[in-house]
PDB file of C-alpha atoms in Angstrom:
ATOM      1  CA  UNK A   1       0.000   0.000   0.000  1.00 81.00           C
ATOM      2  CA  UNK A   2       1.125   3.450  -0.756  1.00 90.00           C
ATOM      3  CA  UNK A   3       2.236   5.848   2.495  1.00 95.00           C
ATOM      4  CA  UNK A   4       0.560   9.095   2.766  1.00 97.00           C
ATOM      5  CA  UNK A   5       1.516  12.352   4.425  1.00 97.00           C
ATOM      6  CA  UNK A   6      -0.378  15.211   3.995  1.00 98.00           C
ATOM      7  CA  UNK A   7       1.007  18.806   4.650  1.00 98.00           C
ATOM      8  CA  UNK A   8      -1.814  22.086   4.575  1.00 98.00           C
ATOM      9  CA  UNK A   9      -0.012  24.882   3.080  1.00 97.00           C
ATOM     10  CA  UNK A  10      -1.106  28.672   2.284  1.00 94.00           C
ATOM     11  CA  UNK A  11      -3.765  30.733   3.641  1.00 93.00           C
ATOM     12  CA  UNK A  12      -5.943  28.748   1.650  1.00 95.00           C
ATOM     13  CA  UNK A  13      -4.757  24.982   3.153  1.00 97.00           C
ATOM     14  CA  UNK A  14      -4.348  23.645   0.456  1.00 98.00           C
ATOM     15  CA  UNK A  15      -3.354  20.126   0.648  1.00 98.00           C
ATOM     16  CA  UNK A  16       0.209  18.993  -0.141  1.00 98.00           C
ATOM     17  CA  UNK A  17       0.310  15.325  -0.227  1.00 98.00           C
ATOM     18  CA  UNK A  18       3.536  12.978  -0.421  1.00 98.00           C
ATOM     19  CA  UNK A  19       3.340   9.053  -1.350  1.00 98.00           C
ATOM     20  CA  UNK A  20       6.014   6.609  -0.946  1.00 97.00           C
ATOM     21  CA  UNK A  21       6.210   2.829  -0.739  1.00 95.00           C
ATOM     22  CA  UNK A  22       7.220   1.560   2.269  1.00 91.00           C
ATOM     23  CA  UNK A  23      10.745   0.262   1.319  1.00 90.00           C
ATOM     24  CA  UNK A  24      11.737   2.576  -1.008  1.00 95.00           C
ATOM     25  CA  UNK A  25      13.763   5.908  -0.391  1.00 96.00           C
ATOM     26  CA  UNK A  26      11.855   7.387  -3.312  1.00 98.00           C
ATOM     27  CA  UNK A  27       8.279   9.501  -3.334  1.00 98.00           C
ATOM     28  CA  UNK A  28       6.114  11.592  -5.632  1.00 98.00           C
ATOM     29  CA  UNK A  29       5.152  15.114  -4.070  1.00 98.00           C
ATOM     30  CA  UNK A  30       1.718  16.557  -5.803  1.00 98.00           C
ATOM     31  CA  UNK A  31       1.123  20.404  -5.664  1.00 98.00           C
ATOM     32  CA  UNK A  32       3.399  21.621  -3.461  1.00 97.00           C
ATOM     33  CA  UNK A  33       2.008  24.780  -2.327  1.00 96.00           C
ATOM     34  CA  UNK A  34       4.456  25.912   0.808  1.00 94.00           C
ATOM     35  CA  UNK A  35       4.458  29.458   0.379  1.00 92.00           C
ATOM     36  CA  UNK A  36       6.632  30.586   3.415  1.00 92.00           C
ATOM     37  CA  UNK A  37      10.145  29.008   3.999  1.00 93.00           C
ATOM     38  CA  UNK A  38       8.938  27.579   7.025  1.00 96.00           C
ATOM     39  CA  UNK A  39       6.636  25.513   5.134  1.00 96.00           C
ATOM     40  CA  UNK A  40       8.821  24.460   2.817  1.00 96.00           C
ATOM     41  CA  UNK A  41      11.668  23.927   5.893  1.00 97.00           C
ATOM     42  CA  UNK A  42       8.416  21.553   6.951  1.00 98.00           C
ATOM     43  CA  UNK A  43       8.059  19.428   4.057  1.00 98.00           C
ATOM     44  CA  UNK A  44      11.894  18.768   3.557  1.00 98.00           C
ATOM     45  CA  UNK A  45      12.715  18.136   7.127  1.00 98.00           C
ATOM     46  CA  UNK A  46       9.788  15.272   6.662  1.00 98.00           C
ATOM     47  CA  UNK A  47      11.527  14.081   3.563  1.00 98.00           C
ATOM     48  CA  UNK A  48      14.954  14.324   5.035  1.00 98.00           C
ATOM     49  CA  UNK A  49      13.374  12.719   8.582  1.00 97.00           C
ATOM     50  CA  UNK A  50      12.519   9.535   6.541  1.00 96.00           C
ATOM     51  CA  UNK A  51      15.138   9.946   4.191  1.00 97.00           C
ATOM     52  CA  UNK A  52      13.522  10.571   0.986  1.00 98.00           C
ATOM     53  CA  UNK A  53      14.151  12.076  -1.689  1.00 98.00           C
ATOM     54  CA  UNK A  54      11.606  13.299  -4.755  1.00 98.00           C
ATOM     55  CA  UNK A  55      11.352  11.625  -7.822  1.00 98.00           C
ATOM     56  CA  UNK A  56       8.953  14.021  -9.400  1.00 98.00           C
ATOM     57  CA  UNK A  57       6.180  16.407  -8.619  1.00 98.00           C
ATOM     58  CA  UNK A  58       2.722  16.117  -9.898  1.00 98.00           C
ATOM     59  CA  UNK A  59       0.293  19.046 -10.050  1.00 98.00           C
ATOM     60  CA  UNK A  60      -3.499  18.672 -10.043  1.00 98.00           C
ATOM     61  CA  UNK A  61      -3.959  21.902 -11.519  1.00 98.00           C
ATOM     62  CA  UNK A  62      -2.275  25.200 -11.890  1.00 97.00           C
ATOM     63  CA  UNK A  63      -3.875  27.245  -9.430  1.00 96.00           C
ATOM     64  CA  UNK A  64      -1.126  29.509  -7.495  1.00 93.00           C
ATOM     65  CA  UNK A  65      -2.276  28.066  -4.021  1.00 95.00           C
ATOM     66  CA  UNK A  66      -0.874  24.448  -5.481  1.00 97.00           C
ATOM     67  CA  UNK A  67       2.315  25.557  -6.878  1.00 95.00           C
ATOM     68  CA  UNK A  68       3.636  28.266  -4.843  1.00 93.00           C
ATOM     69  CA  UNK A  69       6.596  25.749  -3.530  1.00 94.00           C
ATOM     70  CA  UNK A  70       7.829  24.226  -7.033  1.00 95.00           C
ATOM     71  CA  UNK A  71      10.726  26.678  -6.945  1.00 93.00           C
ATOM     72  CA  UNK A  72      11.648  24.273  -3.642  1.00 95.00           C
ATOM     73  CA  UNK A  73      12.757  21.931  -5.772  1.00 96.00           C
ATOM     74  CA  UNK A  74      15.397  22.934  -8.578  1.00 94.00           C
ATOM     75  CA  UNK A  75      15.950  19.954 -10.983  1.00 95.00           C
ATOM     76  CA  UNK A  76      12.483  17.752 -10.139  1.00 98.00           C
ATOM     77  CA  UNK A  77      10.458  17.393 -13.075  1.00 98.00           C
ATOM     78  CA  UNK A  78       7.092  18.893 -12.771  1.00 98.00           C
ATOM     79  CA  UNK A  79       4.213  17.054 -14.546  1.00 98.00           C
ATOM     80  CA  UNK A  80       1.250  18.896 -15.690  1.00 98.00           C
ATOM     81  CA  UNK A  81      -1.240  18.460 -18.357  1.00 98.00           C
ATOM     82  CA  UNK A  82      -0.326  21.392 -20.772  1.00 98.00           C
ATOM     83  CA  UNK A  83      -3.694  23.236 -20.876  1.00 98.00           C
ATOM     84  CA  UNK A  84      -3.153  24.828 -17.436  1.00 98.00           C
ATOM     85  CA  UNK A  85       0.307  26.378 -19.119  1.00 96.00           C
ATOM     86  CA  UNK A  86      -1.788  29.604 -19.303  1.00 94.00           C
ATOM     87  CA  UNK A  87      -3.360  28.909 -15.884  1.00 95.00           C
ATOM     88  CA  UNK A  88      -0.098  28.714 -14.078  1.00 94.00           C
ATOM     89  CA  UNK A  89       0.947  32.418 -16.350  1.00 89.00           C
ATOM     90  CA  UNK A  90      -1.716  33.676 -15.200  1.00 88.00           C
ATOM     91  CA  UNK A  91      -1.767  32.775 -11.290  1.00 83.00           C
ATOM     92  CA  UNK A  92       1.691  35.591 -10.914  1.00 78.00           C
ATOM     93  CA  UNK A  93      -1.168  37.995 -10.216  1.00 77.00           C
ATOM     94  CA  UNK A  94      -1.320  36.577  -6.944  1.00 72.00           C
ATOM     95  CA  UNK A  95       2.018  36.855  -5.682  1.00 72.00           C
ATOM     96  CA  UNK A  96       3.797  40.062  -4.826  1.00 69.00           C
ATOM     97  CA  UNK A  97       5.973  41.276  -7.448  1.00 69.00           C
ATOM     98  CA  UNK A  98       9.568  40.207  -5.751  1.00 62.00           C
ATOM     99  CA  UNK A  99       8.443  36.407  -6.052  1.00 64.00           C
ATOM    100  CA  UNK A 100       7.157  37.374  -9.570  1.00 58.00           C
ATOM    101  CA  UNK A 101      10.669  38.258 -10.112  1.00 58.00           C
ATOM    102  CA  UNK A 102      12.306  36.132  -9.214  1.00 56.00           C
ATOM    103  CA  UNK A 103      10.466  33.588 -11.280  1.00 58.00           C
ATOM    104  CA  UNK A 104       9.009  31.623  -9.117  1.00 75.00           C
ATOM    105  CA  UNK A 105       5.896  30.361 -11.461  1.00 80.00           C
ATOM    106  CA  UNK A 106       8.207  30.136 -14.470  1.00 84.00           C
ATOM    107  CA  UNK A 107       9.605  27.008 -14.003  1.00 91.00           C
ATOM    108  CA  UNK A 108       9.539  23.864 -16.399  1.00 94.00           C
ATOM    109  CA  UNK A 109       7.004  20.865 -17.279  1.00 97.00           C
ATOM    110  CA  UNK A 110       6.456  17.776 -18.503  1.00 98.00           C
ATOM    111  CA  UNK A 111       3.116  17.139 -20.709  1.00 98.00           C
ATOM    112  CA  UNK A 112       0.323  14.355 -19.104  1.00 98.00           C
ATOM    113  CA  UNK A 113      -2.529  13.081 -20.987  1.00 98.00           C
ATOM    114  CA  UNK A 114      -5.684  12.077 -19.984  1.00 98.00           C
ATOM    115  CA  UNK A 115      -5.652   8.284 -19.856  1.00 98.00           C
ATOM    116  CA  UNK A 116      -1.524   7.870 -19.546  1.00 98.00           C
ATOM    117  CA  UNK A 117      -0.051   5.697 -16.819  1.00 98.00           C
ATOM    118  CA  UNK A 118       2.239   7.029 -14.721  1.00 98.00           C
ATOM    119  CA  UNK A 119       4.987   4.586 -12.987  1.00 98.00           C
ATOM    120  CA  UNK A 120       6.857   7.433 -10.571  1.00 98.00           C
ATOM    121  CA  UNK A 121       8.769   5.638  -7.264  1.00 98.00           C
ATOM    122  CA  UNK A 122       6.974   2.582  -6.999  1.00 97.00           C
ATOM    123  CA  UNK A 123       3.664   4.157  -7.308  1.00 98.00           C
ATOM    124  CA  UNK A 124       0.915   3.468 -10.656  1.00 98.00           C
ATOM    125  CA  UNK A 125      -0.981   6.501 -11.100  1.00 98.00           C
ATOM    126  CA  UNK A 126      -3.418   6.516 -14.037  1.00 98.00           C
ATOM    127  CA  UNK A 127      -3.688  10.624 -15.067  1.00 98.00           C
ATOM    128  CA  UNK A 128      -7.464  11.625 -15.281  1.00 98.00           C
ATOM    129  CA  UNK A 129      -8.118  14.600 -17.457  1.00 98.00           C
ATOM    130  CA  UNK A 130     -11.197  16.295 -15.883  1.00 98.00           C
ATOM    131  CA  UNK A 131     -11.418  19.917 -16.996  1.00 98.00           C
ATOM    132  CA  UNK A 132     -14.106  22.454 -14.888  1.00 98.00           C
ATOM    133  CA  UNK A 133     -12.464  24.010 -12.255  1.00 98.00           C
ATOM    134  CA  UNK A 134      -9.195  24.476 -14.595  1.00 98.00           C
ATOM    135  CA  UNK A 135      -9.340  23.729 -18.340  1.00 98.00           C
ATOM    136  CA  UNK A 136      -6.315  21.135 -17.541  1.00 98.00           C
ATOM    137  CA  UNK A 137      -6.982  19.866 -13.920  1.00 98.00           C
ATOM    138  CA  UNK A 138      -6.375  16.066 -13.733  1.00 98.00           C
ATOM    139  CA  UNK A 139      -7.153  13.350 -10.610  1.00 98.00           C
ATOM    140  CA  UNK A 140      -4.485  10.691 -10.036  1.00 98.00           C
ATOM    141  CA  UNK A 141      -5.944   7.280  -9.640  1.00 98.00           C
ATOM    142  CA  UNK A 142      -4.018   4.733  -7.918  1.00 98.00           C
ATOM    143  CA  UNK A 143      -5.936   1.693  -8.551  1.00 97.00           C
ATOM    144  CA  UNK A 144      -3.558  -0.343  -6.612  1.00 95.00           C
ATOM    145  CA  UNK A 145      -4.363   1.466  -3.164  1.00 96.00           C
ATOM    146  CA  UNK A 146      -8.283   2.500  -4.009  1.00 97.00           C
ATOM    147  CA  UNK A 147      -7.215   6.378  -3.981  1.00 98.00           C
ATOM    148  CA  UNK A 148      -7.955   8.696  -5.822  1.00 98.00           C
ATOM    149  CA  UNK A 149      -6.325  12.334  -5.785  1.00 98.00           C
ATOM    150  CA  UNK A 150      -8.694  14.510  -6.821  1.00 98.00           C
ATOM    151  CA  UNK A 151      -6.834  18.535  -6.723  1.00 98.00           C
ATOM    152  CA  UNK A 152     -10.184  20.828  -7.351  1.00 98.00           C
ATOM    153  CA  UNK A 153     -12.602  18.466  -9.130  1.00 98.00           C
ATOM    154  CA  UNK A 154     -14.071  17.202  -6.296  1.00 98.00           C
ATOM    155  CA  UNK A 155     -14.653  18.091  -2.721  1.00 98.00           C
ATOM    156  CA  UNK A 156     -16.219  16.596   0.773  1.00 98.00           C
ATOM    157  CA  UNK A 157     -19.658  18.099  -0.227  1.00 97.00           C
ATOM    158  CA  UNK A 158     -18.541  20.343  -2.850  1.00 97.00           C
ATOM    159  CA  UNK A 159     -17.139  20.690  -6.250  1.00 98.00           C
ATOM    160  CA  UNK A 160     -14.582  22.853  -7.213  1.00 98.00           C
ATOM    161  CA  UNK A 161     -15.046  26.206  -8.235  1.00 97.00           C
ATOM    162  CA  UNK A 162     -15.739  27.401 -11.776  1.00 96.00           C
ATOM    163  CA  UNK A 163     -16.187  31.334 -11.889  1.00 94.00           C
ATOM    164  CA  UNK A 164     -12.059  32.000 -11.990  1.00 92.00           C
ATOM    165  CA  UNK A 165     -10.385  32.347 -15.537  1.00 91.00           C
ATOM    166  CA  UNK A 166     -10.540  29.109 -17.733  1.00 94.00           C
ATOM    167  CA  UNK A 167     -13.787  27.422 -15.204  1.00 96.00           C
ATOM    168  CA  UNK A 168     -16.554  26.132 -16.845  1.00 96.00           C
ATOM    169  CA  UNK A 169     -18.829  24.004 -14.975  1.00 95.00           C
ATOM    170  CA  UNK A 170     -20.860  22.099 -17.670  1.00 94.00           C
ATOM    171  CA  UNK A 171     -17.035  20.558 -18.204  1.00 96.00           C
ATOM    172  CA  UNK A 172     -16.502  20.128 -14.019  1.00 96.00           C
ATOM    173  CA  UNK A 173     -20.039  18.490 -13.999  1.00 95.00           C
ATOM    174  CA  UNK A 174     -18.974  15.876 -17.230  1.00 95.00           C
ATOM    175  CA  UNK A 175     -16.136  15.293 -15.770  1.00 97.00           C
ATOM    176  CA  UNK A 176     -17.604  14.069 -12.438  1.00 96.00           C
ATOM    177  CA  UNK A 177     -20.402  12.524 -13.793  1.00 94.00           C
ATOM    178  CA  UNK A 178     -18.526  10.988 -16.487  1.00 95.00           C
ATOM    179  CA  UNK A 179     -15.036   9.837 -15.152  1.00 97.00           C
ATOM    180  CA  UNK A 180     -15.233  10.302 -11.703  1.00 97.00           C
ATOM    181  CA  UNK A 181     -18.381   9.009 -10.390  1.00 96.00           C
ATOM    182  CA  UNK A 182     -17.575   6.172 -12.799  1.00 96.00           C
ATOM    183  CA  UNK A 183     -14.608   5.027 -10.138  1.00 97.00           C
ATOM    184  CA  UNK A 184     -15.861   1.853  -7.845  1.00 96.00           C
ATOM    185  CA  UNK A 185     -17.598   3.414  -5.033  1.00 96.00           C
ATOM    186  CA  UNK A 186     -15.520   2.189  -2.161  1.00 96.00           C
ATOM    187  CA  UNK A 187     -12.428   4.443  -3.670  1.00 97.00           C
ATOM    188  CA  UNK A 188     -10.601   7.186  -1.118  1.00 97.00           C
ATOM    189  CA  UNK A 189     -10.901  10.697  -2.535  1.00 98.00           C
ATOM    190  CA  UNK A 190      -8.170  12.687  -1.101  1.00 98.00           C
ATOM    191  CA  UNK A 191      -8.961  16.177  -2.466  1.00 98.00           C
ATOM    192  CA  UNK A 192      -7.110  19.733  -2.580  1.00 98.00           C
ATOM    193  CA  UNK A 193      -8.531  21.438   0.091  1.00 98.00           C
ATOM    194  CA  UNK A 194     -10.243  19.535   3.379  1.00 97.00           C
ATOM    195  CA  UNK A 195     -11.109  16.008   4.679  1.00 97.00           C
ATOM    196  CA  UNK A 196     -11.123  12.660   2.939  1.00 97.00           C
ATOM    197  CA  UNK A 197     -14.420  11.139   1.784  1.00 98.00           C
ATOM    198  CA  UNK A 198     -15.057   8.669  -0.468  1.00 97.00           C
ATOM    199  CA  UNK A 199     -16.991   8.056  -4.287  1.00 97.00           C
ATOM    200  CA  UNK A 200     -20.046   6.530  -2.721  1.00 96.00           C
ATOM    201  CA  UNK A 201     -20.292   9.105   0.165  1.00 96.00           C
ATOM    202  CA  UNK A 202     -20.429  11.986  -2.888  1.00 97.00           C
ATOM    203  CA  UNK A 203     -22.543  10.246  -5.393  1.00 94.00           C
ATOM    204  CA  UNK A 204     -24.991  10.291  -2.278  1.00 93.00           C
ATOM    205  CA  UNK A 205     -24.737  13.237   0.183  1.00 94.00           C
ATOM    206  CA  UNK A 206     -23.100  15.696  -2.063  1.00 96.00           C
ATOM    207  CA  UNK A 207     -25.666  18.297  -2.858  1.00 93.00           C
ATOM    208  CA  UNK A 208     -24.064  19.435  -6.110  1.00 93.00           C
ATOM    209  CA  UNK A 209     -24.284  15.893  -7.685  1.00 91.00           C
ATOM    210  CA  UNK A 210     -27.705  15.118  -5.837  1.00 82.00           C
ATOM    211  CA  UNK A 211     -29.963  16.399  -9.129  1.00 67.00           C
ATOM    212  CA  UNK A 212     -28.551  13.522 -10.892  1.00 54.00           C
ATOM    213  CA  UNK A 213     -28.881  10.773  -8.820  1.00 48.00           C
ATOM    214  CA  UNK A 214     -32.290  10.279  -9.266  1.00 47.00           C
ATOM    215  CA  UNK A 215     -33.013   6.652  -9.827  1.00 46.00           C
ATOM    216  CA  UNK A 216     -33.985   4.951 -13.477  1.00 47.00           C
ATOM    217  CA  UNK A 217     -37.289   4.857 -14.353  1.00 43.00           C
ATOM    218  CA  UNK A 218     -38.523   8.050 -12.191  1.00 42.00           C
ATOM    219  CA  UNK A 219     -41.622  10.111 -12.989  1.00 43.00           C
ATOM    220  CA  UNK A 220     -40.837  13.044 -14.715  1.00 47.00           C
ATOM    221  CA  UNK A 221     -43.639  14.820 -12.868  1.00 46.00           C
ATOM    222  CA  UNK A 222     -42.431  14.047  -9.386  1.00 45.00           C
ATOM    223  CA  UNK A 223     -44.146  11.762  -6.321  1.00 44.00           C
ATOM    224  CA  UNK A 224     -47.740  12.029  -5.999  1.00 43.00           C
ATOM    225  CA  UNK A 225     -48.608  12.253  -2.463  1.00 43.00           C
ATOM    226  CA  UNK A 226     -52.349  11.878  -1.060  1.00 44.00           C
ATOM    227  CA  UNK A 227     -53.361  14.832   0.846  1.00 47.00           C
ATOM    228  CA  UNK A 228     -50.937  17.354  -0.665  1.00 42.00           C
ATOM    229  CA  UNK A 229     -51.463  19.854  -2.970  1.00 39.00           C
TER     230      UNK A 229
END
């Protein structure tokens, strides 16, 4: 089974997860968003604790509360799907104008695909393109461990939201309905921001995918009730 530590970075606490087998000295770190050097002095004294070192990173989406702390890491490759490129451009507004300067958002990536397998440190991670909340946000699906990391797309409750630059949520809604509701329903969601939940607790409780969980064969014009109007 894959080892998970998850770190809350930003004002925002956005979650900053690191996998590992047990066994290996190797680990994947996905969207790193330390923002202050004590959070990134957090993170590394955690790898260096359990001696580990990071074979790549892997960002969800490009949202500057996810990627703040790439520039931690000189030299890891960074893999992205490529239509958040403009996303990542455009989260510098965010950021004061020293750390725009010193190019902090400007660093390098390597193109996923929706569909591609990803064999990083011991670790299977099937890349899941599910644009809404970002034209190129992705979930990693471990199959292997019944997790799936799910960035912005999906939420304990919620969804991620659509009204910033590049949302559109008749994509985030496909994309649930589609690709990530499709998962078995016993699968770990580890998302972005909060708690863990799981596929079947969402396709049931969460309000934003309730109108479509009505079951086959209902009547278009509703119950009929004796007594009420």
């Amino acid at each position: 089974m894959a080892q998970i530590k998850v770190f809350r970075f930003n004002a925002l606490e956005a979650n900053c997860i690191v996998l590992r087998r047990d066994g290996r000295d190797d680990c994947i770190v996905i969207d790193p968003g330390m923002y202050t050097d004590d959070e990134a002095s957090a993170l590394k004294d955690y790898l260096s604790g359990n001696n580990l070192t990071p074979a790549a990173i892997l960002l969800t989406h490009g949202h500057f509360d996810h990627i703040f702390g790439v520039h931690y890491f000189p030299g890891v490759r960074v893999c992205m799907h490529p239509a958040d490129k403009a996303v990542v451009k455009g989260s510098e507004e965010y950021i004061p104008r020293k750390r725009r300067e010193a190019g902090d958002f400007r660093f390098p990536t390597v193109d996923i695909e929706d569909g591609e397998i990803l064999d990083i440190a011991g670790l299977r991670l099937r890349v899941i393109h599910t644009p809404g909340h970002t034209p190129g946000g992705v979930c990693y699906y471990l199959e292997d461990d019944n997790l799936l990391i799910a960035g912005d797309t999906l939420f304990a409750g919620s969804i991620g939201r659509t009204d910033l630059p590049g949302g559109d949520y008749d994509a985030l809604m496909d994309s649930l309905l589609r690709k990530v509701l499709a998962l078995p329903g016993d699968t770990d969601v580890l998302p972005g921001h909060g708690i863990m939940t799981n596929i079947a607790r969402e396709a049931m409780t969460n309000p934003f995918l309730q109108p479509f969980n009505e079951p086959d064969g209902a009547p278009d014009e509703g119950l009929l009730i004796d007594g009420l109007l």
